[in-house]
Coordinates of C-alpha atoms in Angstrom, one line a residue:
Chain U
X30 CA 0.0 0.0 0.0
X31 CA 1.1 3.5 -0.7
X32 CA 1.9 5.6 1.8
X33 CA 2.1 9.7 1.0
X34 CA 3.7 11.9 3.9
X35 CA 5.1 15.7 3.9
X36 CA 8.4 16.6 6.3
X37 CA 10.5 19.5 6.8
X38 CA 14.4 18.8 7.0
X39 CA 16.0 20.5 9.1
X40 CA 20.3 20.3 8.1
X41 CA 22.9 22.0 10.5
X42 CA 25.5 24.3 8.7
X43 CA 27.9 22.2 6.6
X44 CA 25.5 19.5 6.2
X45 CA 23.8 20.8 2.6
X46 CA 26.2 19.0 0.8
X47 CA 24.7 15.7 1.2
X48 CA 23.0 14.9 -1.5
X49 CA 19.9 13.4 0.9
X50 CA 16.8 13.2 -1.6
X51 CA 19.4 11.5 -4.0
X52 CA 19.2 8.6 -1.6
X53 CA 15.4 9.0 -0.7
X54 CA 15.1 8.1 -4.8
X55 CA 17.7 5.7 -5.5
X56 CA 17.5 3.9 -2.4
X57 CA 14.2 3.5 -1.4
X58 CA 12.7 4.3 -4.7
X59 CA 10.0 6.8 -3.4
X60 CA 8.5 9.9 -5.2
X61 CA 9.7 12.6 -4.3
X62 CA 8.4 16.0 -4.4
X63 CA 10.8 19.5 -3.5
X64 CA 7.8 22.0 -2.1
X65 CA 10.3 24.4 -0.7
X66 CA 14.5 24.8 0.1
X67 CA 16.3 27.2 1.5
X68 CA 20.0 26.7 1.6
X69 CA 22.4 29.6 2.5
X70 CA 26.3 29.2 3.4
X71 CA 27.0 29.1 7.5
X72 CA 23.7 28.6 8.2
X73 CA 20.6 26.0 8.9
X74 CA 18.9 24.8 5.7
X75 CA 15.6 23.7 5.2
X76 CA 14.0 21.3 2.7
X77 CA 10.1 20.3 2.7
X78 CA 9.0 17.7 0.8
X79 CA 6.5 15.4 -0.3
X80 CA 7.4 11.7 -0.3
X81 CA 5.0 8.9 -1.7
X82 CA 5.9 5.7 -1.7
X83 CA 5.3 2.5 -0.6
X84 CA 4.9 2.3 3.3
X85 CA 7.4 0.0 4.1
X86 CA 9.8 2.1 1.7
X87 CA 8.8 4.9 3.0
X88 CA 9.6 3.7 7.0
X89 CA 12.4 2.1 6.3
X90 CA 13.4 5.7 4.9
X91 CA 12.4 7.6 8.1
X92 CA 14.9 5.0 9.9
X93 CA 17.5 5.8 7.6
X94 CA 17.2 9.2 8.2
X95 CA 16.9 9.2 11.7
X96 CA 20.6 7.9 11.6
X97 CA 21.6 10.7 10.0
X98 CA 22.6 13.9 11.5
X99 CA 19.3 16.5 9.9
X100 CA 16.2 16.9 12.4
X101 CA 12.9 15.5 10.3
X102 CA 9.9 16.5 11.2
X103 CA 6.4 15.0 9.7
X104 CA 4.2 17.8 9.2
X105 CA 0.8 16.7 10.2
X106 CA -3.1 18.0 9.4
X107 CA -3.6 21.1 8.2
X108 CA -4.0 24.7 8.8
X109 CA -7.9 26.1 9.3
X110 CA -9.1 29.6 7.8
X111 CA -11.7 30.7 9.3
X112 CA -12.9 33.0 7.1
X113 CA -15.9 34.7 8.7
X114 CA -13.4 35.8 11.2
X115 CA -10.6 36.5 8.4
X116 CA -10.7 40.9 7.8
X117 CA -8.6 39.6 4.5
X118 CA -5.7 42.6 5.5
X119 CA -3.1 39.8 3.8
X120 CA -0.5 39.9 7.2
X121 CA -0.8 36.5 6.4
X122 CA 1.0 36.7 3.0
X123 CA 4.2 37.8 3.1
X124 CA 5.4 35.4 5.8
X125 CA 4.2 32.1 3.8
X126 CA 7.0 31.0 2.5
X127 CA 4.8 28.4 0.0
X128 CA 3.2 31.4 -1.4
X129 CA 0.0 29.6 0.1
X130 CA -1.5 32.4 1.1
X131 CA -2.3 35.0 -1.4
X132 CA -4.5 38.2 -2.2
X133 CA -6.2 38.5 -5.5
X134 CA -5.2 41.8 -7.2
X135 CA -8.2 42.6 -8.7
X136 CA -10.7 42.5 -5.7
X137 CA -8.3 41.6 -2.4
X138 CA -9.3 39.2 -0.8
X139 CA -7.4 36.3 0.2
X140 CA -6.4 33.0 -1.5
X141 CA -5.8 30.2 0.5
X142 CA -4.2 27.3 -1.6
X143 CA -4.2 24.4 0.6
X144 CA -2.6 21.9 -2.2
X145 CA 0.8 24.4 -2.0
X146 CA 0.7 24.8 2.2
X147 CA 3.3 22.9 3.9
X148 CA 2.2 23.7 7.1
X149 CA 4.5 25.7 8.9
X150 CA 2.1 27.4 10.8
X151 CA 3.8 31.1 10.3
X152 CA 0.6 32.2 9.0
X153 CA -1.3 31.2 12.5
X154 CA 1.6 33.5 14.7
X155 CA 1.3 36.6 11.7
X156 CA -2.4 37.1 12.0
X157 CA -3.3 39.5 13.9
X158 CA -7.6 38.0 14.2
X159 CA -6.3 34.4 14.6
X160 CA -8.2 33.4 11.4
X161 CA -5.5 31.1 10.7
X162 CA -5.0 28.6 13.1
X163 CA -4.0 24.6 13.5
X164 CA -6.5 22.7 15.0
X165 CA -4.8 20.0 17.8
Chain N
X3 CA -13.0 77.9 -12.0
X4 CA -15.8 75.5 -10.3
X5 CA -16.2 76.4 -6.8
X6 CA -19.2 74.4 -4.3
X7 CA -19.9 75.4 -1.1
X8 CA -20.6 72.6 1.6
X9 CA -24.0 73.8 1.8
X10 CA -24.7 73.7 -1.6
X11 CA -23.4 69.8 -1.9
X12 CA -25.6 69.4 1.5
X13 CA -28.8 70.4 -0.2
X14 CA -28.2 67.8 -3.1
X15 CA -27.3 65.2 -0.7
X16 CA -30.7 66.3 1.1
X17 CA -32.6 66.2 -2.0
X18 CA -30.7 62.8 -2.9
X19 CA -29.3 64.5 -6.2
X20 CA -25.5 64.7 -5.1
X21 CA -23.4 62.6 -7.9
X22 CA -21.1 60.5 -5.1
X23 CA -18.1 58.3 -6.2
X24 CA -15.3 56.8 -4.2
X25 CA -11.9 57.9 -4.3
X26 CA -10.7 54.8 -6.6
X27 CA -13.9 56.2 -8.9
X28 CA -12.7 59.4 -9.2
X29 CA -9.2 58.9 -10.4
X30 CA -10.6 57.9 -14.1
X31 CA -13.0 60.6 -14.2
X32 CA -10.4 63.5 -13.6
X33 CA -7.4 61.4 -16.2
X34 CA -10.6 61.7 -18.5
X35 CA -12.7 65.0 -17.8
X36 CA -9.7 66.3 -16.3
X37 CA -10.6 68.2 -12.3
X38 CA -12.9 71.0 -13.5
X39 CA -14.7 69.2 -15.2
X40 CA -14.7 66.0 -12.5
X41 CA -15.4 68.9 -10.3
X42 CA -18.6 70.3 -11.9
X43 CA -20.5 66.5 -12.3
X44 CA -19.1 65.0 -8.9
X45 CA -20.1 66.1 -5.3
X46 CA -18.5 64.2 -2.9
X47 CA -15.7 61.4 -3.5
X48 CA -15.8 58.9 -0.4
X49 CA -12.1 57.6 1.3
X50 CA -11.9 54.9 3.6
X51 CA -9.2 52.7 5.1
X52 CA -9.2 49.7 7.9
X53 CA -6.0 49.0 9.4
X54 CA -4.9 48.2 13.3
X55 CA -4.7 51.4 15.3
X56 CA -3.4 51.2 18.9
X57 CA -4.6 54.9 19.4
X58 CA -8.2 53.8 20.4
X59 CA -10.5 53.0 23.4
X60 CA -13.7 54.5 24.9
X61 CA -15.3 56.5 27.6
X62 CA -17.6 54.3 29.5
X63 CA -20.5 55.6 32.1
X64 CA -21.8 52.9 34.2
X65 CA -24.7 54.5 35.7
X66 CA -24.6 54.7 39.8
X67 CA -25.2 51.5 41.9
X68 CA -27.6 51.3 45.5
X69 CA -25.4 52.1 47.5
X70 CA -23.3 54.4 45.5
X71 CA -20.1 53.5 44.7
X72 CA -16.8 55.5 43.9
X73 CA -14.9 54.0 41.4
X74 CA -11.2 54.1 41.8
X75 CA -9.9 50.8 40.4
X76 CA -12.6 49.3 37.4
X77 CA -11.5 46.2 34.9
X78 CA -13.9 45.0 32.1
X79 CA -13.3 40.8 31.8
X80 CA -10.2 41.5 34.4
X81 CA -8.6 44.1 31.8
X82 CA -8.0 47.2 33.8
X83 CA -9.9 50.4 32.6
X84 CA -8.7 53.8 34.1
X85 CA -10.8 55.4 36.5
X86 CA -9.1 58.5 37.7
X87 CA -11.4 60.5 36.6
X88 CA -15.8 61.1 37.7
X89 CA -17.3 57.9 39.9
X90 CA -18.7 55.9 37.6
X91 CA -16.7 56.7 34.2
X92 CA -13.5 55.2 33.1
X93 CA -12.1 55.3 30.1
X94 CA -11.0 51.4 28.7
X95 CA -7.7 51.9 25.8
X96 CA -7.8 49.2 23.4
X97 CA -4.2 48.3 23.8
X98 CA -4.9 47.2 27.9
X99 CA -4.2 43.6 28.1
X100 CA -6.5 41.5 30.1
X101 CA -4.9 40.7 34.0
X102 CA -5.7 37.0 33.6
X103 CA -5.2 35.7 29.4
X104 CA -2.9 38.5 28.6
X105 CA -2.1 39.2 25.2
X106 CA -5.2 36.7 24.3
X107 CA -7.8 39.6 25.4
X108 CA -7.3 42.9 25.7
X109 CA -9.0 46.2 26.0
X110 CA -9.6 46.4 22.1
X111 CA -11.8 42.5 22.7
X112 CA -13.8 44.4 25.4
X113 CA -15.0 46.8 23.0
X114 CA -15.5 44.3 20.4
X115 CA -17.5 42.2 22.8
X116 CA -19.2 45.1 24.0
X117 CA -20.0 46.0 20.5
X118 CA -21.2 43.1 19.7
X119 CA -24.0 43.1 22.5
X120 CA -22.3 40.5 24.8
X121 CA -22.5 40.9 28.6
X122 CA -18.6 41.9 29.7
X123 CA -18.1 41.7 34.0
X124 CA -17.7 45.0 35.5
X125 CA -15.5 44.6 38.8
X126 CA -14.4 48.0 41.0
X127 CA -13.0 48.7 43.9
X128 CA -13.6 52.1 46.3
X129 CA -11.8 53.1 49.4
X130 CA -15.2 54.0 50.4
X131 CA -16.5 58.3 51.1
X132 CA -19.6 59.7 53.0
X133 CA -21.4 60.2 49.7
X134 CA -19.7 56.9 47.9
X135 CA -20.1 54.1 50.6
X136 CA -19.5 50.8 48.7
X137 CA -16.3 49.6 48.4
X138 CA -16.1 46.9 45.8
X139 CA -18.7 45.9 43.5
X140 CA -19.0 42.7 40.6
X141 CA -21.9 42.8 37.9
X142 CA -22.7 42.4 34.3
X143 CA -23.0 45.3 32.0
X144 CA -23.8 45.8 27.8
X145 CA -23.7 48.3 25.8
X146 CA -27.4 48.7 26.5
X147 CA -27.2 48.4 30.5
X148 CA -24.8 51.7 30.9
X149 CA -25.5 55.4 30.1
X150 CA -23.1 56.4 27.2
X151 CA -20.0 54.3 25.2
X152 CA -18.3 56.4 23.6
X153 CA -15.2 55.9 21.3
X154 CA -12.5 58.5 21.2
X155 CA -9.2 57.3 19.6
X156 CA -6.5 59.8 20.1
X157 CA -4.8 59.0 16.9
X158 CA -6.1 57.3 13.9
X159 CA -5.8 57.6 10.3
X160 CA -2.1 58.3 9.8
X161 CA -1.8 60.5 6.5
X162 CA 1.0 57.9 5.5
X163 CA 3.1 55.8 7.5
X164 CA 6.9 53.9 7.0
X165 CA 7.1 50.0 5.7
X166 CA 8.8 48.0 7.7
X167 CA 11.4 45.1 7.3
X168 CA 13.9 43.5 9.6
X169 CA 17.6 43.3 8.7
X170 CA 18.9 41.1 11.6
X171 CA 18.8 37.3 11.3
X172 CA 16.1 36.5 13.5
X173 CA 12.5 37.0 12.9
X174 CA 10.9 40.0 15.2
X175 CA 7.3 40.6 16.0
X176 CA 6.3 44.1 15.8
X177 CA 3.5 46.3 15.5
X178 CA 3.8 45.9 11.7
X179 CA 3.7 42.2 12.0
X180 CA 5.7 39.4 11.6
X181 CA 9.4 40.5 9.9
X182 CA 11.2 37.9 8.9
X183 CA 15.1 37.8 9.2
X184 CA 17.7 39.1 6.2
X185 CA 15.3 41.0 5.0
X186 CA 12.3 38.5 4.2
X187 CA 9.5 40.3 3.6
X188 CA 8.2 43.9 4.1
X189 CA 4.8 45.2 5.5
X190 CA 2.9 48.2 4.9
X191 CA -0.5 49.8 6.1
X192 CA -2.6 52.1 4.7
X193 CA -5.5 51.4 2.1
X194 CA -2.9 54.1 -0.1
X195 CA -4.5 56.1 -3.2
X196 CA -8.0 55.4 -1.1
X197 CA -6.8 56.8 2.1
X198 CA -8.7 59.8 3.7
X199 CA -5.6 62.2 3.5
X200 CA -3.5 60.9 0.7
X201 CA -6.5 62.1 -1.0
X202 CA -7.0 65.4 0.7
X203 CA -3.0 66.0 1.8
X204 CA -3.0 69.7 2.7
X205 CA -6.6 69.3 4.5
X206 CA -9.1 71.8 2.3
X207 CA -11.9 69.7 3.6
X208 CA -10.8 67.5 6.0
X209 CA -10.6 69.1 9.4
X210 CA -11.9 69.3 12.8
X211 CA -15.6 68.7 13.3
X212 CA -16.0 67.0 9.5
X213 CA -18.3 64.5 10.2
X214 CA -17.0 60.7 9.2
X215 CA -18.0 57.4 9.0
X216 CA -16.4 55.4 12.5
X217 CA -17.1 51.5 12.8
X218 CA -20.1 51.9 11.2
X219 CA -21.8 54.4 13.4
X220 CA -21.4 58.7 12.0
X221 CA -18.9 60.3 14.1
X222 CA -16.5 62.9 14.1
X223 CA -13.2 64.4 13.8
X224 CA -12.5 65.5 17.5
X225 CA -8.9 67.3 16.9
X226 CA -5.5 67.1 15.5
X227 CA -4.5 63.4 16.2
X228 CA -1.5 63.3 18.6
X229 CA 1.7 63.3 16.7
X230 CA 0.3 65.4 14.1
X231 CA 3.2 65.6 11.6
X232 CA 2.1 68.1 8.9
X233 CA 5.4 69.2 8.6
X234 CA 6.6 66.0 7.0
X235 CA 8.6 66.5 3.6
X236 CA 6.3 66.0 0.7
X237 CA 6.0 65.2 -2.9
X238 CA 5.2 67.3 -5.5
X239 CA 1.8 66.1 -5.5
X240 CA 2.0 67.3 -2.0
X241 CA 1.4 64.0 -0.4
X242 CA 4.1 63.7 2.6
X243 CA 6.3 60.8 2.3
X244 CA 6.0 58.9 5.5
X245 CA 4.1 59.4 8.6
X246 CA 2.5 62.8 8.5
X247 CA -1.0 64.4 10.0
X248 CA -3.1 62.0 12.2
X249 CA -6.3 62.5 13.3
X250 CA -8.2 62.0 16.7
X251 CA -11.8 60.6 16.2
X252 CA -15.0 60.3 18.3
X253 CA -18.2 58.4 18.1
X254 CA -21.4 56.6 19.5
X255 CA -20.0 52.7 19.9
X256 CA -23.6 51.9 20.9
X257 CA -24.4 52.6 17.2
X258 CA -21.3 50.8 16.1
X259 CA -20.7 47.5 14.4
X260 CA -18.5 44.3 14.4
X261 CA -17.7 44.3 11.4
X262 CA -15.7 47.8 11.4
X263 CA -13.9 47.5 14.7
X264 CA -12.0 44.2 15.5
X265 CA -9.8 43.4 18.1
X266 CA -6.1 41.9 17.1
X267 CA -3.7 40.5 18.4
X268 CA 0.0 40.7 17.4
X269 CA 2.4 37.7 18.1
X270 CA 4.7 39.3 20.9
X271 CA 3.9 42.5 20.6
X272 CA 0.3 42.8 22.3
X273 CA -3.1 43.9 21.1
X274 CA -4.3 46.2 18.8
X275 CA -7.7 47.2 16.9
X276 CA -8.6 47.5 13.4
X277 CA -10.8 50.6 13.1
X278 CA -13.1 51.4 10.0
X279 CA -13.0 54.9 9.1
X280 CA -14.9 56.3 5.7
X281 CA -14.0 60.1 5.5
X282 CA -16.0 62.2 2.9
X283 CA -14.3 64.4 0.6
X284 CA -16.3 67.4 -0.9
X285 CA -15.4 68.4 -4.5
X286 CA -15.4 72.1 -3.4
X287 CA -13.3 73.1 -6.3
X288 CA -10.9 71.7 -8.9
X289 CA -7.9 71.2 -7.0
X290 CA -9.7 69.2 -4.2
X291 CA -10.7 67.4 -7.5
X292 CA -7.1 66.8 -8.8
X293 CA -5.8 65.8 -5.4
X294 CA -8.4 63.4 -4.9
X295 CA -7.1 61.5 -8.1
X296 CA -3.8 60.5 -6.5
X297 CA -2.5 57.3 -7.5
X298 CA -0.4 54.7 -5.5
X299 CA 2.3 55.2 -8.3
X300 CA 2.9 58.6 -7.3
X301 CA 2.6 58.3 -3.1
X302 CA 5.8 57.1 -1.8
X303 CA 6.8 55.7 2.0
X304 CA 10.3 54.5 2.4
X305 CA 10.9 51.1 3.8
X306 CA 12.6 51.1 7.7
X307 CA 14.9 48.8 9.5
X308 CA 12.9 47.4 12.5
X309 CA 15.9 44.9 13.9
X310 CA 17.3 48.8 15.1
X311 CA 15.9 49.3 18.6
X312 CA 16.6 52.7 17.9
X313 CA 13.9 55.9 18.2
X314 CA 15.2 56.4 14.2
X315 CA 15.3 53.3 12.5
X316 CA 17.5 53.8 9.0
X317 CA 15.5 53.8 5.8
X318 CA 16.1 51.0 3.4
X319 CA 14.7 52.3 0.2
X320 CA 12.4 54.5 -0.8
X321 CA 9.2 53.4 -2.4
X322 CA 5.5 53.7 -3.9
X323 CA 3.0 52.5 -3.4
X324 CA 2.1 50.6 -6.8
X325 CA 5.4 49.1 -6.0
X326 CA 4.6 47.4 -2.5
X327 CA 0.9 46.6 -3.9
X328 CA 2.7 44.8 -6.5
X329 CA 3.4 42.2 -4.1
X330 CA 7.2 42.6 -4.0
X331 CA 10.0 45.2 -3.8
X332 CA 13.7 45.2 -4.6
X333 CA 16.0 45.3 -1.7
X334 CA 19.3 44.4 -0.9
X335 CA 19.9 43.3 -4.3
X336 CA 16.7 41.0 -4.6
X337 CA 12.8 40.6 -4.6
X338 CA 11.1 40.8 -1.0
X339 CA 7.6 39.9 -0.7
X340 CA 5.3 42.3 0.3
X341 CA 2.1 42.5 2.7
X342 CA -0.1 45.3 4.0
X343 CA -1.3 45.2 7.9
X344 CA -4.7 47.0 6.2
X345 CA -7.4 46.0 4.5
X346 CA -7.9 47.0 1.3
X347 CA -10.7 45.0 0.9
X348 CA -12.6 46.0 4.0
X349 CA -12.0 49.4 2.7
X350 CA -13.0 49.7 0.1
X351 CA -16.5 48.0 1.3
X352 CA -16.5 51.4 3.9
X353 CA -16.2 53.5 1.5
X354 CA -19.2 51.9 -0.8
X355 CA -20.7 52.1 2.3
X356 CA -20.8 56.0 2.9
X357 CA -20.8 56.1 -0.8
X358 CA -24.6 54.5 -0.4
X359 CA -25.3 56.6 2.8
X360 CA -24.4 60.3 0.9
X361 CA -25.9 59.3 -2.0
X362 CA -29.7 58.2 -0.3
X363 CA -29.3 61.5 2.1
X364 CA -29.1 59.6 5.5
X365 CA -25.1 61.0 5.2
X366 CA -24.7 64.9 5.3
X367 CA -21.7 66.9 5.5
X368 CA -20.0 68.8 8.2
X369 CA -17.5 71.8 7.1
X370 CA -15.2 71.8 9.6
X371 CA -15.0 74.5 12.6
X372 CA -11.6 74.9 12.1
X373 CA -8.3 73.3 10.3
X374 CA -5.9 70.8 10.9
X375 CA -2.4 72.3 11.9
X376 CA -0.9 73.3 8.4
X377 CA 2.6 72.8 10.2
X378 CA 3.6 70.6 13.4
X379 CA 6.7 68.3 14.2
X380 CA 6.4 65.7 17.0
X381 CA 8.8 66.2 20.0
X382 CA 11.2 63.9 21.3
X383 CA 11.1 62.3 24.7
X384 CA 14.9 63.2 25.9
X385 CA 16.1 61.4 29.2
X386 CA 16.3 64.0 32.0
X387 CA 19.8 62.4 33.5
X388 CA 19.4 63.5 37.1
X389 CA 16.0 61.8 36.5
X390 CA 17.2 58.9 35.5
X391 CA 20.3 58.1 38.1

């Protein structure tokens, strides 16, 4: 059975070198999906994915990478807009770092696209009305 | 030259003849008709904006208890309202922050609760006088229950106001929201080329006693805001670049609604309130006209470093606003996301609202008693040393 989950790397500085979804591929033969990176020289690097695959694949991945030295993080449920609440000023938007949350030029409101959130809640501390939030 | 006198726009309002439009609406009639023209088929053109302003709270009377009681410490929900001032009034400030949830609930949720009809706990405490014998007393109140709510917001409606971004390498939660490090994104607020005095920047009509739309109740301009900045440098459109004239506003919150005034919370920083304010601009003549047709391209804020704890924070760039509207800037070299803290959308719905209200009659026009200071600088707080030792 197939088994799809999303997870935030976290790599120490001097650890973006290794080439980690190479061996989520090759090794374990899962899909793959790059959602967002952010690499920069001296300092802590971040890589959300999607990985699909199946489950026993996909476990026997998390083990390998458990072993390694990154901090992995599953990124569970999803983030709630409440929209009656929501005053659409877009404080939300400029934080979201999957360009999730968006306003529409023409008539501003805002876009929630819950297909391109990887659920790193910034939108939840940024609004000021706590429209956004993550249900426990 | 087309000159109108208020009175004369009154008595088409009255008769429900005036021709109203809001300030996005007028910018395409004056590129096409050019402003005397705009000015001789328009009457009014309605402003608006709906952004967090800590500036706010509102005198309370409670009405008097049997037996009378003095008031000298009062909190609403366990946030603490002042009281120094007649027995039962007390004024509650929106930014108060509630003695038991903290930055959860605050002054500016008391008002939204009490706008919103809900009962809110009324708790004081008396050290007791011959005419005043209660010491403490715990009830319910509404909007309904006491004599008079009334909002007075010492300083709302900035004319323009800095962006904000954040240099350092951690993120900081301000006032102007989340900033995220090295420069990650860049927040503004103002509703821009719709904002009451972008559109009327050396105050011909806007000025003290103009009558306005405030959380969806009519209320008015009470005074010069407090750090009143007319003297800001400005354009050649004279729009001021940056923070400029504020203004200090009043109104019945019994006759107010939830949907203009919402209480907010920023992460860190502590709680605000998002006030709805429609101002009406009278096309008194053809300059009120042209300024009225202001366009984000040509109204420019620069962009300030927040990670400086300093009282002047450097400027990063200087920008318009078409540019931060766009959704990103250029700084340091690369694109930086943009957001604004104010609603655009809510707004523009205020000003469609007073649009409505002008243009049936239930809306008429105040001239003002007297203007807005045509120059003021705020004053520094300087730290008295001897004071301080």
């Amino acid at each position: 059975m197939n088994k799809k989950i999303k997870v935030l790397f976290t790599f120490p500085p001097g650890m973006v070198g290794k080439p980690i979804t190479y061996c989520l591929v090759k090794d374990y033969d899962l899909w793959v999906n790059i959602l967002h990176a952010e690499i920069a020289p001296d300092k802590a690097g971040k890589l959300v994915l999607d990985i699909e695959g199946r489950e026993e694949d996909v476990e026997r991945a998390l083990d390998f990478l458990a072993c390694e030295e990154l901090q992995v993080q599953i990124l569970n449920g999803s983030i709630s807009w409440d929209e009656d609440r929501c005053l659409h000023c877009g404080a939300c938007t400029s934080v979201c770092p999957a360009h999730a949350l968006t306003l529409d030029p023409v008539d501003w409101s805002l876009k929630f696209d819950r297909e391109k959130c990887y659920v790193c809640k910034l939108c939840t501390l940024a609004c000021p009305v706590k429209a956004m939030s993550m249900p426990i | 030259m087309h000159y109108k006198s208020f009175d004369e726009i009154n008595e088409k309002i009255r008769r429900k003849k005036a021709v109203v439009v809001t300030a996005e609406e007028i910018k395409g009639i004056v590129d096409e008709k050019g402003p005397e023209q705009a000015c001789r088929e328009v009457d009014v053109v309605t402003t608006a904006t709906f952004g967090p302003m800590c500036s706010s709270g509102a005198f309370l009377n409670f009405g008097h208890s049997d037996p009378p009681i003095r008031m000298s410490k009062v909190w609403l929900n366990d946030v603490p309202a002042y009281a120094g001032i007649a027995a039962v009034d007390a004024f509650i400030g929106a930014t108060e922050l509630s003695e038991t949830r903290g930055f959860e609930y605050g002054g500016a949720h008391v008002i939204e609760d009490l706008i919103a009809g809900k009962k809110v706990q009324l708790r004081a405490t008396s050290y007791g006088t011959d005419c005043y014998p209660r010491r403490e007393i715990t009830t319910y109140i509404t909007k309904d229950s006491i004599n008079q709510a009334v909002m007075f917001n010492p300083r709302n409606c900035y004319q323009n106001y800095g962006a904000a971004a954040n240099s350092s390498d951690r993120t900081i939660y301000t006032y102007m929201g989340a900033l995220l490090p090295m420069l990650g994104n860049v927040n503004y607020s103002t509703s821009g080329e719709l904002s009451p005095l972008i559109c009327d920047p050396l105050y011909r009509t806007i000025g003290i006693g103009t009558r306005i739309f405030l959380g969806g109740a009519q209320g008015y301009i009470a005074w010069e805001g407090t750090q009143c900045n007319p003297s800001q440098i400005r354009a050649e459109n004279s729009v001021p670049i940056g923070g400029a004239a504020t203004l200090s506003l009043i109104g019945n919150m019994k006759e107010m609604s939830q949907r203009y005034i919402r209480a907010a919370t920023f992460h860190k920083y502590g709680v605000s309130m998002f006030v709805g304010v429609g101002i009406p601009i009278p096309l008194i003549n053809p300059e009120v006209a042209q300024n009225a047709a202001v366009r984000n391209r040509d109204v420019y804020t620069h962009i300030f470093d927040y990670s400086v704890q300093r009282r002047s924070k450097p400027a990063l760039a200087r920008v318009s606003y078409e540019q931060l509207r766009s959704g990103s800037v250029q700084l340091g070299g690369r694109s930086v996301p943009t957001a604004p803290l104010s609603s655009l959308k809510m707004a523009r719905e205020i000003a469609d609202v007073l649009k409505g209200q002008i243009s049936s009659g239930e809306f008429l026009l105040q001239e003002p008693v007297m203007s807005l200071p045509a120059e003021a600088s705020p004053k520094s707080l300087e730290i008295d040393e001897v004071a301080d030792r």
